[in-house]
Amino acid sequence: MKKLKALTICSPNDGQPTMLWRITPMKLVKLLCAAAAVGCLMASPMALAQDQIVIKFSHVVAPDTPKGKGAEKFKELAEQRTGGKVKVEVYPNSQLYKDKEELEALQLGAVQMLAPSLAKFGPLGAKEFEVFDLPYIFPNKDVLRRVTEGPIGKQLFQKLESKGIIGLAYWDNGFKIMSANKPLVKPEDMKGLKMRIQSSKVLDAQMRALGSLPQVMAFSEVYQALQTGVVDGTENPPSNMYTQKMHEVQKHATLTDHGYLGYAVIVNKKFWDGLPTDVRTALEGAMKDATAYANDIAQNENDVSMAQMKASGKTQFHEQTKEERAAWVKALQPVHKDAESRVGKDLIQQIYKEAEAAGFKM
Ligand code: LMR
């Protein structure tokens, strides 16, 4: 089907034209139908189904992951605490929409809630979120937490409001490992490999710094692309690698922990602002507790996935020596400088300061 060049649509939130990505007529029809179906709900959340408010929460990973379980926890708490006034429908595994489509769908009001990875906000025009993709920028999760729960996290969420989106919470997954069909011991081993990445330009720069050829691809397509050799390798935390069965089609992986993968839970602003105050307050509480839960289980989910993959014997996992890690850190250091023009030098410096305040030398 021929692609339309680009489509300008008035945002349901502020009436301002919003440039959407290249979109096929078929996809457009799908989105508009879904948007129409929820249109009256958007206008008045209490108007339908005897006042029941439906929140469609779409995401791209398996239910059995930190994000999948976090979404289910939010559903449980939200329904319980609103006494059934709210129904949360969770759609995992790209069942409704793939990566880029789900952001379009949120802006159109076809779904109300998402939790895209922080690497996927660039196409929305919120490229500062790609700071989270900088290799080795977070020495550990405590530093990350200082960032997400402090003024930087709030500052980043404010950037979404003009796009008709409200940021509710940051959810963890974990640190990424690098996989391929050959051993990846030295940074040079990455040379010439076609590596699947998320849409982040910082990740693009990261792979290029290693001499690899980055290829942006929707998460739902990665397994098949690895299986058929369309790409040679990828990066993801163990929980995603295992639940998508990527370990069945990757012979080697190195426990690089070179970059962080987390999520922003976001909602359509018009929908959220239109909720009755008591309902919104209950949902905010449910989100707070679902966030604590998701962040609490993330490490263990990843550890269990890693153990399962090791037990399967399908992928050989390499643990880096100190020297090997130092060589990767050195090879990837220039990415920080390269990213200044994209995510902002100040923002990078602010994160260094948080790391230094926690006792790390950046
Ligand atoms: C990916 O696309 O690799 C991941 O970000 C998917 C996800 O949401 O964890």
CSV table of C-alpha atoms and ligand atoms in Angstrom, one decimal:
chain,number,residue,atom,x,y,z
A,1,MET,CA,0.0,0.0,0.0
A,2,LYS,CA,1.3,3.4,-1.0
A,3,LYS,CA,2.4,5.6,1.9
A,4,LEU,CA,1.1,9.1,2.3
A,5,LYS,CA,4.0,11.5,2.7
A,6,ALA,CA,3.0,12.8,6.1
A,7,LEU,CA,-0.2,13.6,7.8
A,8,THR,CA,-1.2,16.7,9.7
A,9,ILE,CA,-4.0,16.1,12.2
A,10,CYS,CA,-5.4,18.4,14.8
A,11,SER,CA,-4.5,17.1,18.2
A,12,PRO,CA,-7.6,16.1,20.3
A,13,ASN,CA,-5.9,17.9,23.1
A,14,ASP,CA,-5.2,21.4,22.1
A,15,GLY,CA,-6.5,21.7,18.5
A,16,GLN,CA,-2.9,22.4,17.4
A,17,PRO,CA,-1.7,20.6,14.3
A,18,THR,CA,0.5,17.6,15.2
A,19,MET,CA,2.7,16.0,12.6
A,20,LEU,CA,2.4,12.3,12.7
A,21,TRP,CA,4.8,9.9,11.2
A,22,ARG,CA,4.5,8.4,7.7
A,23,ILE,CA,1.3,6.4,7.9
A,24,THR,CA,-0.4,4.0,5.5
A,25,PRO,CA,-4.1,4.7,4.6
A,26,MET,CA,-4.9,1.3,6.2
A,27,LYS,CA,-3.2,2.2,9.5
A,28,LEU,CA,-5.0,5.6,9.4
A,29,VAL,CA,-8.4,4.0,9.0
A,30,LYS,CA,-7.6,1.7,11.9
A,31,LEU,CA,-6.5,4.5,14.1
A,32,LEU,CA,-9.5,6.8,13.2
A,33,CYS,CA,-12.0,4.0,13.8
A,34,ALA,CA,-10.6,3.3,17.2
A,35,ALA,CA,-10.5,7.0,18.0
A,36,ALA,CA,-14.1,7.4,16.9
A,37,ALA,CA,-15.1,4.5,19.1
A,38,VAL,CA,-13.7,6.1,22.2
A,39,GLY,CA,-14.4,9.6,21.1
A,40,CYS,CA,-17.4,10.2,23.3
A,41,LEU,CA,-15.6,8.6,26.2
A,42,MET,CA,-12.9,11.1,25.7
A,43,ALA,CA,-15.3,14.0,25.6
A,44,SER,CA,-16.9,12.9,28.8
A,45,PRO,CA,-15.3,9.9,30.6
A,46,MET,CA,-18.4,9.3,32.6
A,47,ALA,CA,-20.8,9.3,29.7
A,48,LEU,CA,-20.8,5.6,28.7
A,49,ALA,CA,-21.6,2.2,30.2
A,50,GLN,CA,-23.3,3.5,33.3
A,51,ASP,CA,-20.4,5.7,34.2
A,52,GLN,CA,-17.7,3.1,33.7
A,53,ILE,CA,-14.5,4.6,32.5
A,54,VAL,CA,-12.3,2.4,30.3
A,55,ILE,CA,-8.6,2.8,30.2
A,56,LYS,CA,-6.9,0.9,27.4
A,57,PHE,CA,-3.3,0.3,28.4
A,58,SER,CA,-1.3,-0.9,25.4
A,59,HIS,CA,2.3,-2.1,25.5
A,60,VAL,CA,4.7,-4.1,23.4
A,61,VAL,CA,6.2,-6.6,25.8
A,62,ALA,CA,5.1,-10.0,27.3
A,63,PRO,CA,2.8,-10.0,30.3
A,64,ASP,CA,5.5,-11.9,32.2
A,65,THR,CA,8.0,-9.0,32.3
A,66,PRO,CA,8.5,-6.0,34.7
A,67,LYS,CA,6.3,-3.8,32.5
A,68,GLY,CA,3.7,-6.5,31.9
A,69,LYS,CA,3.4,-7.2,35.6
A,70,GLY,CA,3.4,-3.5,36.5
A,71,ALA,CA,0.5,-2.9,34.0
A,72,GLU,CA,-1.5,-5.8,35.6
A,73,LYS,CA,-0.8,-4.4,39.1
A,74,PHE,CA,-2.1,-1.0,38.0
A,75,LYS,CA,-5.2,-2.6,36.6
A,76,GLU,CA,-5.8,-4.5,39.9
A,77,LEU,CA,-5.3,-1.5,42.1
A,78,ALA,CA,-7.2,1.0,39.8
A,79,GLU,CA,-10.3,-1.2,39.6
A,80,GLN,CA,-10.2,-2.0,43.3
A,81,ARG,CA,-9.8,1.6,44.5
A,82,THR,CA,-12.4,3.1,42.2
A,83,GLY,CA,-14.9,0.5,43.2
A,84,GLY,CA,-15.3,-0.6,39.6
A,85,LYS,CA,-15.9,2.8,38.2
A,86,VAL,CA,-12.7,2.3,36.2
A,87,LYS,CA,-12.0,-0.7,34.0
A,88,VAL,CA,-8.4,-1.1,32.8
A,89,GLU,CA,-7.9,-3.2,29.7
A,90,VAL,CA,-4.3,-4.2,29.3
A,91,TYR,CA,-3.1,-5.2,25.8
A,92,PRO,CA,0.4,-6.7,25.9
A,93,ASN,CA,2.7,-7.9,23.2
A,94,SER,CA,1.9,-5.3,20.5
A,95,GLN,CA,-1.6,-6.8,20.3
A,96,LEU,CA,-3.1,-3.5,19.5
A,97,TYR,CA,-0.2,-1.4,18.2
A,98,LYS,CA,3.5,-1.5,17.5
A,99,ASP,CA,6.0,1.0,18.9
A,100,LYS,CA,5.4,4.1,16.8
A,101,GLU,CA,1.7,3.4,16.2
A,102,GLU,CA,0.9,3.2,19.9
A,103,LEU,CA,2.2,6.8,20.4
A,104,GLU,CA,0.0,7.9,17.5
A,105,ALA,CA,-2.9,6.1,19.0
A,106,LEU,CA,-2.4,7.7,22.4
A,107,GLN,CA,-2.4,11.2,20.9
A,108,LEU,CA,-5.5,10.4,18.9
A,109,GLY,CA,-7.2,9.0,22.0
A,110,ALA,CA,-7.6,5.5,20.6
A,111,VAL,CA,-5.8,4.3,23.8
A,112,GLN,CA,-5.5,6.1,27.1
A,113,MET,CA,-2.3,4.7,28.6
A,114,LEU,CA,1.1,3.4,27.5
A,115,ALA,CA,4.5,2.7,28.9
A,116,PRO,CA,7.0,3.1,26.0
A,117,SER,CA,10.6,2.7,26.7
A,118,LEU,CA,12.5,6.0,27.2
A,119,ALA,CA,14.3,5.4,24.0
A,120,LYS,CA,11.1,5.8,22.0
A,121,PHE,CA,10.2,9.5,22.7
A,122,GLY,CA,12.4,11.0,20.0
A,123,PRO,CA,9.9,10.7,17.2
A,124,LEU,CA,7.4,12.5,19.4
A,125,GLY,CA,9.8,15.5,19.5
A,126,ALA,CA,10.9,14.8,23.0
A,127,LYS,CA,14.5,13.8,22.1
A,128,GLU,CA,15.8,14.8,25.6
A,129,PHE,CA,14.5,11.4,26.9
A,130,GLU,CA,17.3,9.8,24.9
A,131,VAL,CA,19.7,10.9,27.6
A,132,PHE,CA,18.7,7.7,29.3
A,133,ASP,CA,20.2,5.7,26.4
A,134,LEU,CA,23.7,7.1,27.0
A,135,PRO,CA,26.1,4.2,27.6
A,136,TYR,CA,27.2,3.9,31.2
A,137,ILE,CA,25.5,7.1,32.3
A,138,PHE,CA,23.9,5.4,35.3
A,139,PRO,CA,26.4,3.7,37.6
A,140,ASN,CA,23.5,2.0,39.3
A,141,LYS,CA,19.8,2.3,40.0
A,142,ASP,CA,20.2,4.6,42.9
A,143,VAL,CA,21.6,7.3,40.6
A,144,LEU,CA,18.9,6.5,38.1
A,145,ARG,CA,16.3,7.0,40.9
A,146,ARG,CA,17.8,10.3,41.9
A,147,VAL,CA,17.2,11.4,38.3
A,148,THR,CA,13.7,10.0,37.7
A,149,GLU,CA,12.3,11.0,41.1
A,150,GLY,CA,14.0,14.4,41.3
A,151,PRO,CA,13.7,17.6,39.3
A,152,ILE,CA,15.2,16.1,36.1
A,153,GLY,CA,12.4,13.5,35.9
A,154,LYS,CA,9.8,16.2,36.4
A,155,GLN,CA,11.4,18.5,33.9
A,156,LEU,CA,11.3,15.8,31.3
A,157,PHE,CA,7.6,15.0,31.9
A,158,GLN,CA,6.8,18.7,31.4
A,159,LYS,CA,8.1,18.5,27.9
A,160,LEU,CA,5.3,16.0,27.1
A,161,GLU,CA,2.4,18.3,28.0
A,162,SER,CA,2.6,20.3,24.7
A,163,LYS,CA,2.2,17.0,22.9
A,164,GLY,CA,-1.1,16.3,24.7
A,165,ILE,CA,0.5,13.8,27.0
A,166,ILE,CA,1.0,13.6,30.8
A,167,GLY,CA,3.9,11.6,32.3
A,168,LEU,CA,2.7,9.7,35.4
A,169,ALA,CA,5.7,7.5,36.4
A,170,TYR,CA,9.0,6.0,35.5
A,171,TRP,CA,9.2,2.2,35.6
A,172,ASP,CA,12.4,0.1,35.5
A,173,ASN,CA,13.3,-2.8,33.4
A,174,GLY,CA,17.0,-3.2,33.7
A,175,PHE,CA,20.5,-2.8,32.2
A,176,LYS,CA,21.0,-4.2,28.7
A,177,ILE,CA,23.2,-7.0,27.5
A,178,MET,CA,24.5,-7.2,23.9
A,179,SER,CA,23.8,-10.3,21.9
A,180,ALA,CA,24.8,-11.7,18.5
A,181,ASN,CA,25.7,-15.0,16.9
A,182,LYS,CA,29.4,-14.6,17.6
A,183,PRO,CA,31.3,-13.9,20.9
A,184,LEU,CA,31.4,-10.2,21.8
A,185,VAL,CA,34.4,-9.9,24.0
A,186,LYS,CA,36.1,-6.8,22.7
A,187,PRO,CA,34.4,-3.7,21.4
A,188,GLU,CA,35.9,-4.5,18.0
A,189,ASP,CA,33.9,-7.7,17.9
A,190,MET,CA,30.9,-5.5,17.1
A,191,LYS,CA,32.4,-4.2,13.9
A,192,GLY,CA,30.2,-4.7,10.8
A,193,LEU,CA,27.3,-6.4,12.7
A,194,LYS,CA,23.8,-5.3,11.8
A,195,MET,CA,22.3,-4.4,15.2
A,196,ARG,CA,18.6,-3.9,15.8
A,197,ILE,CA,18.0,-0.7,17.9
A,198,GLN,CA,15.0,1.2,19.2
A,199,SER,CA,14.3,4.5,17.5
A,200,SER,CA,16.8,6.5,19.6
A,201,LYS,CA,19.5,8.5,17.8
A,202,VAL,CA,21.7,8.1,20.9
A,203,LEU,CA,21.5,4.3,20.4
A,204,ASP,CA,22.3,4.8,16.7
A,205,ALA,CA,25.4,6.7,17.7
A,206,GLN,CA,26.3,4.1,20.3
A,207,MET,CA,26.2,1.3,17.7
A,208,ARG,CA,28.2,3.4,15.2
A,209,ALA,CA,30.8,4.1,17.9
A,210,LEU,CA,31.3,0.3,18.0
A,211,GLY,CA,31.5,0.0,14.2
A,212,SER,CA,28.1,-1.7,14.0
A,213,LEU,CA,25.3,-0.9,11.5
A,214,PRO,CA,22.3,0.1,13.6
A,215,GLN,CA,18.8,-0.7,12.2
A,216,VAL,CA,15.7,0.7,13.8
A,217,MET,CA,13.0,-1.9,14.1
A,218,ALA,CA,9.7,-2.4,16.1
A,219,PHE,CA,10.1,-4.6,19.1
A,220,SER,CA,7.5,-7.1,17.7
A,221,GLU,CA,9.7,-7.7,14.7
A,222,VAL,CA,13.0,-8.4,16.4
A,223,TYR,CA,12.7,-12.2,16.9
A,224,GLN,CA,12.0,-12.9,13.3
A,225,ALA,CA,14.6,-10.5,12.1
A,226,LEU,CA,17.2,-12.3,14.3
A,227,GLN,CA,15.9,-15.7,13.1
A,228,THR,CA,16.1,-14.9,9.5
A,229,GLY,CA,19.4,-12.9,9.6
A,230,VAL,CA,17.9,-9.6,8.7
A,231,VAL,CA,19.9,-8.4,11.7
A,232,ASP,CA,22.8,-10.1,13.4
A,233,GLY,CA,22.2,-9.0,17.0
A,234,THR,CA,20.5,-6.7,19.4
A,235,GLU,CA,20.6,-5.3,23.0
A,236,ASN,CA,17.9,-5.7,25.7
A,237,PRO,CA,17.6,-6.6,29.3
A,238,PRO,CA,17.4,-10.3,30.0
A,239,SER,CA,13.6,-10.2,30.7
A,240,ASN,CA,12.9,-9.0,27.2
A,241,MET,CA,15.4,-11.3,25.6
A,242,TYR,CA,14.0,-14.3,27.4
A,243,THR,CA,10.2,-13.6,27.0
A,244,GLN,CA,10.6,-12.9,23.3
A,245,LYS,CA,12.7,-16.1,22.9
A,246,MET,CA,15.6,-14.2,21.4
A,247,HIS,CA,18.0,-16.5,23.2
A,248,GLU,CA,16.8,-19.2,20.8
A,249,VAL,CA,18.2,-17.3,17.9
A,250,GLN,CA,21.3,-15.7,19.5
A,251,LYS,CA,24.3,-17.9,20.1
A,252,HIS,CA,26.2,-15.4,22.2
A,253,ALA,CA,25.6,-12.6,24.6
A,254,THR,CA,27.9,-10.5,26.8
A,255,LEU,CA,26.8,-9.1,30.2
A,256,THR,CA,27.8,-5.6,29.3
A,257,ASP,CA,25.1,-3.7,31.3
A,258,HIS,CA,26.2,-0.8,29.1
A,259,GLY,CA,22.9,1.0,29.0
A,260,TYR,CA,19.6,1.3,30.9
A,261,LEU,CA,16.1,0.4,29.7
A,262,GLY,CA,13.2,1.9,31.5
A,263,TYR,CA,9.8,3.3,30.8
A,264,ALA,CA,7.6,6.3,31.1
A,265,VAL,CA,4.0,5.6,31.9
A,266,ILE,CA,2.0,8.2,30.0
A,267,VAL,CA,-1.6,9.1,29.5
A,268,ASN,CA,-3.6,11.2,27.1
A,269,LYS,CA,-3.8,14.6,28.7
A,270,LYS,CA,-7.4,15.4,27.7
A,271,PHE,CA,-8.6,12.1,29.0
A,272,TRP,CA,-6.8,12.5,32.3
A,273,ASP,CA,-7.8,16.1,32.8
A,274,GLY,CA,-11.4,15.2,32.1
A,275,LEU,CA,-11.6,12.5,34.8
A,276,PRO,CA,-13.7,13.3,37.9
A,277,THR,CA,-11.3,14.5,40.7
A,278,ASP,CA,-12.0,11.5,43.0
A,279,VAL,CA,-11.3,9.0,40.3
A,280,ARG,CA,-8.1,10.7,39.2
A,281,THR,CA,-6.9,10.8,42.8
A,282,ALA,CA,-7.6,7.1,43.2
A,283,LEU,CA,-5.8,6.4,39.9
A,284,GLU,CA,-2.8,8.5,41.0
A,285,GLY,CA,-2.6,6.4,44.2
A,286,ALA,CA,-2.9,3.2,42.2
A,287,MET,CA,-0.1,4.3,39.9
A,288,LYS,CA,2.1,5.2,42.8
A,289,ASP,CA,1.8,1.8,44.3
A,290,ALA,CA,2.0,0.0,40.9
A,291,THR,CA,5.2,1.9,40.3
A,292,ALA,CA,6.7,0.8,43.6
A,293,TYR,CA,5.7,-2.8,42.8
A,294,ALA,CA,7.1,-2.7,39.2
A,295,ASN,CA,10.4,-1.2,40.3
A,296,ASP,CA,10.7,-3.6,43.2
A,297,ILE,CA,10.3,-6.7,41.0
A,298,ALA,CA,12.3,-5.6,38.0
A,299,GLN,CA,15.7,-6.8,39.1
A,300,ASN,CA,14.4,-10.2,40.2
A,301,GLU,CA,12.5,-10.6,36.9
A,302,ASN,CA,15.7,-10.0,35.0
A,303,ASP,CA,17.7,-12.4,37.3
A,304,VAL,CA,15.1,-15.2,36.8
A,305,SER,CA,15.1,-14.7,33.0
A,306,MET,CA,18.9,-14.8,32.9
A,307,ALA,CA,18.9,-18.0,34.9
A,308,GLN,CA,16.3,-19.5,32.6
A,309,MET,CA,18.3,-18.6,29.5
A,310,LYS,CA,21.5,-20.0,31.0
A,311,ALA,CA,19.7,-23.2,31.9
A,312,SER,CA,18.4,-23.6,28.3
A,313,GLY,CA,22.0,-23.7,27.1
A,314,LYS,CA,21.0,-22.0,23.8
A,315,THR,CA,23.0,-18.8,24.3
A,316,GLN,CA,26.5,-18.7,25.7
A,317,PHE,CA,26.8,-15.8,28.2
A,318,HIS,CA,30.1,-14.0,28.6
A,319,GLU,CA,30.9,-12.2,31.9
A,320,GLN,CA,33.3,-9.3,31.3
A,321,THR,CA,36.6,-9.0,33.1
A,322,LYS,CA,37.4,-5.5,34.6
A,323,GLU,CA,39.8,-4.9,31.7
A,324,GLU,CA,37.2,-5.9,29.1
A,325,ARG,CA,34.6,-3.6,30.6
A,326,ALA,CA,37.1,-0.8,30.7
A,327,ALA,CA,37.7,-1.2,26.9
A,328,TRP,CA,33.9,-1.0,26.2
A,329,VAL,CA,33.5,2.1,28.5
A,330,LYS,CA,36.4,3.7,26.6
A,331,ALA,CA,35.0,2.8,23.1
A,332,LEU,CA,31.6,4.2,24.1
A,333,GLN,CA,32.7,7.4,25.9
A,334,PRO,CA,32.6,9.6,22.8
A,335,VAL,CA,28.9,9.0,22.5
A,336,HIS,CA,28.3,11.3,25.4
A,337,LYS,CA,30.0,14.2,23.6
A,338,ASP,CA,28.2,13.4,20.3
A,339,ALA,CA,24.8,13.4,22.1
A,340,GLU,CA,25.2,16.9,23.5
A,341,SER,CA,23.7,18.6,20.5
A,342,ARG,CA,20.7,16.2,20.6
A,343,VAL,CA,19.8,15.9,24.3
A,344,GLY,CA,21.5,19.0,25.7
A,345,LYS,CA,24.8,19.4,27.3
A,346,ASP,CA,23.2,20.8,30.5
A,347,LEU,CA,21.0,17.8,30.9
A,348,ILE,CA,24.0,15.4,30.6
A,349,GLN,CA,25.9,17.5,33.1
A,350,GLN,CA,23.0,17.5,35.5
A,351,ILE,CA,23.0,13.7,35.5
A,352,TYR,CA,26.7,13.6,36.0
A,353,LYS,CA,26.2,15.8,39.1
A,354,GLU,CA,23.6,13.3,40.5
A,355,ALA,CA,26.1,10.5,40.0
A,356,GLU,CA,28.9,12.5,41.6
A,357,ALA,CA,26.6,13.4,44.5
A,358,ALA,CA,26.1,9.6,45.0
A,359,GLY,CA,29.9,9.2,45.1
A,360,PHE,CA,30.7,8.3,41.5
A,361,LYS,CA,33.3,10.0,39.4
A,362,MET,CA,32.0,10.7,35.9
B,1,LMR,C1,12.6,-2.6,22.8
B,1,LMR,O1,11.9,-2.2,21.9
B,1,LMR,O2,13.7,-3.2,22.6
B,1,LMR,C2,12.1,-2.5,24.2
B,1,LMR,O3,12.2,-1.2,24.6
B,1,LMR,C3,10.7,-3.0,24.4
B,1,LMR,C4,10.1,-2.6,25.7
B,1,LMR,O4,9.2,-1.9,25.8
B,1,LMR,O5,10.7,-3.1,26.7
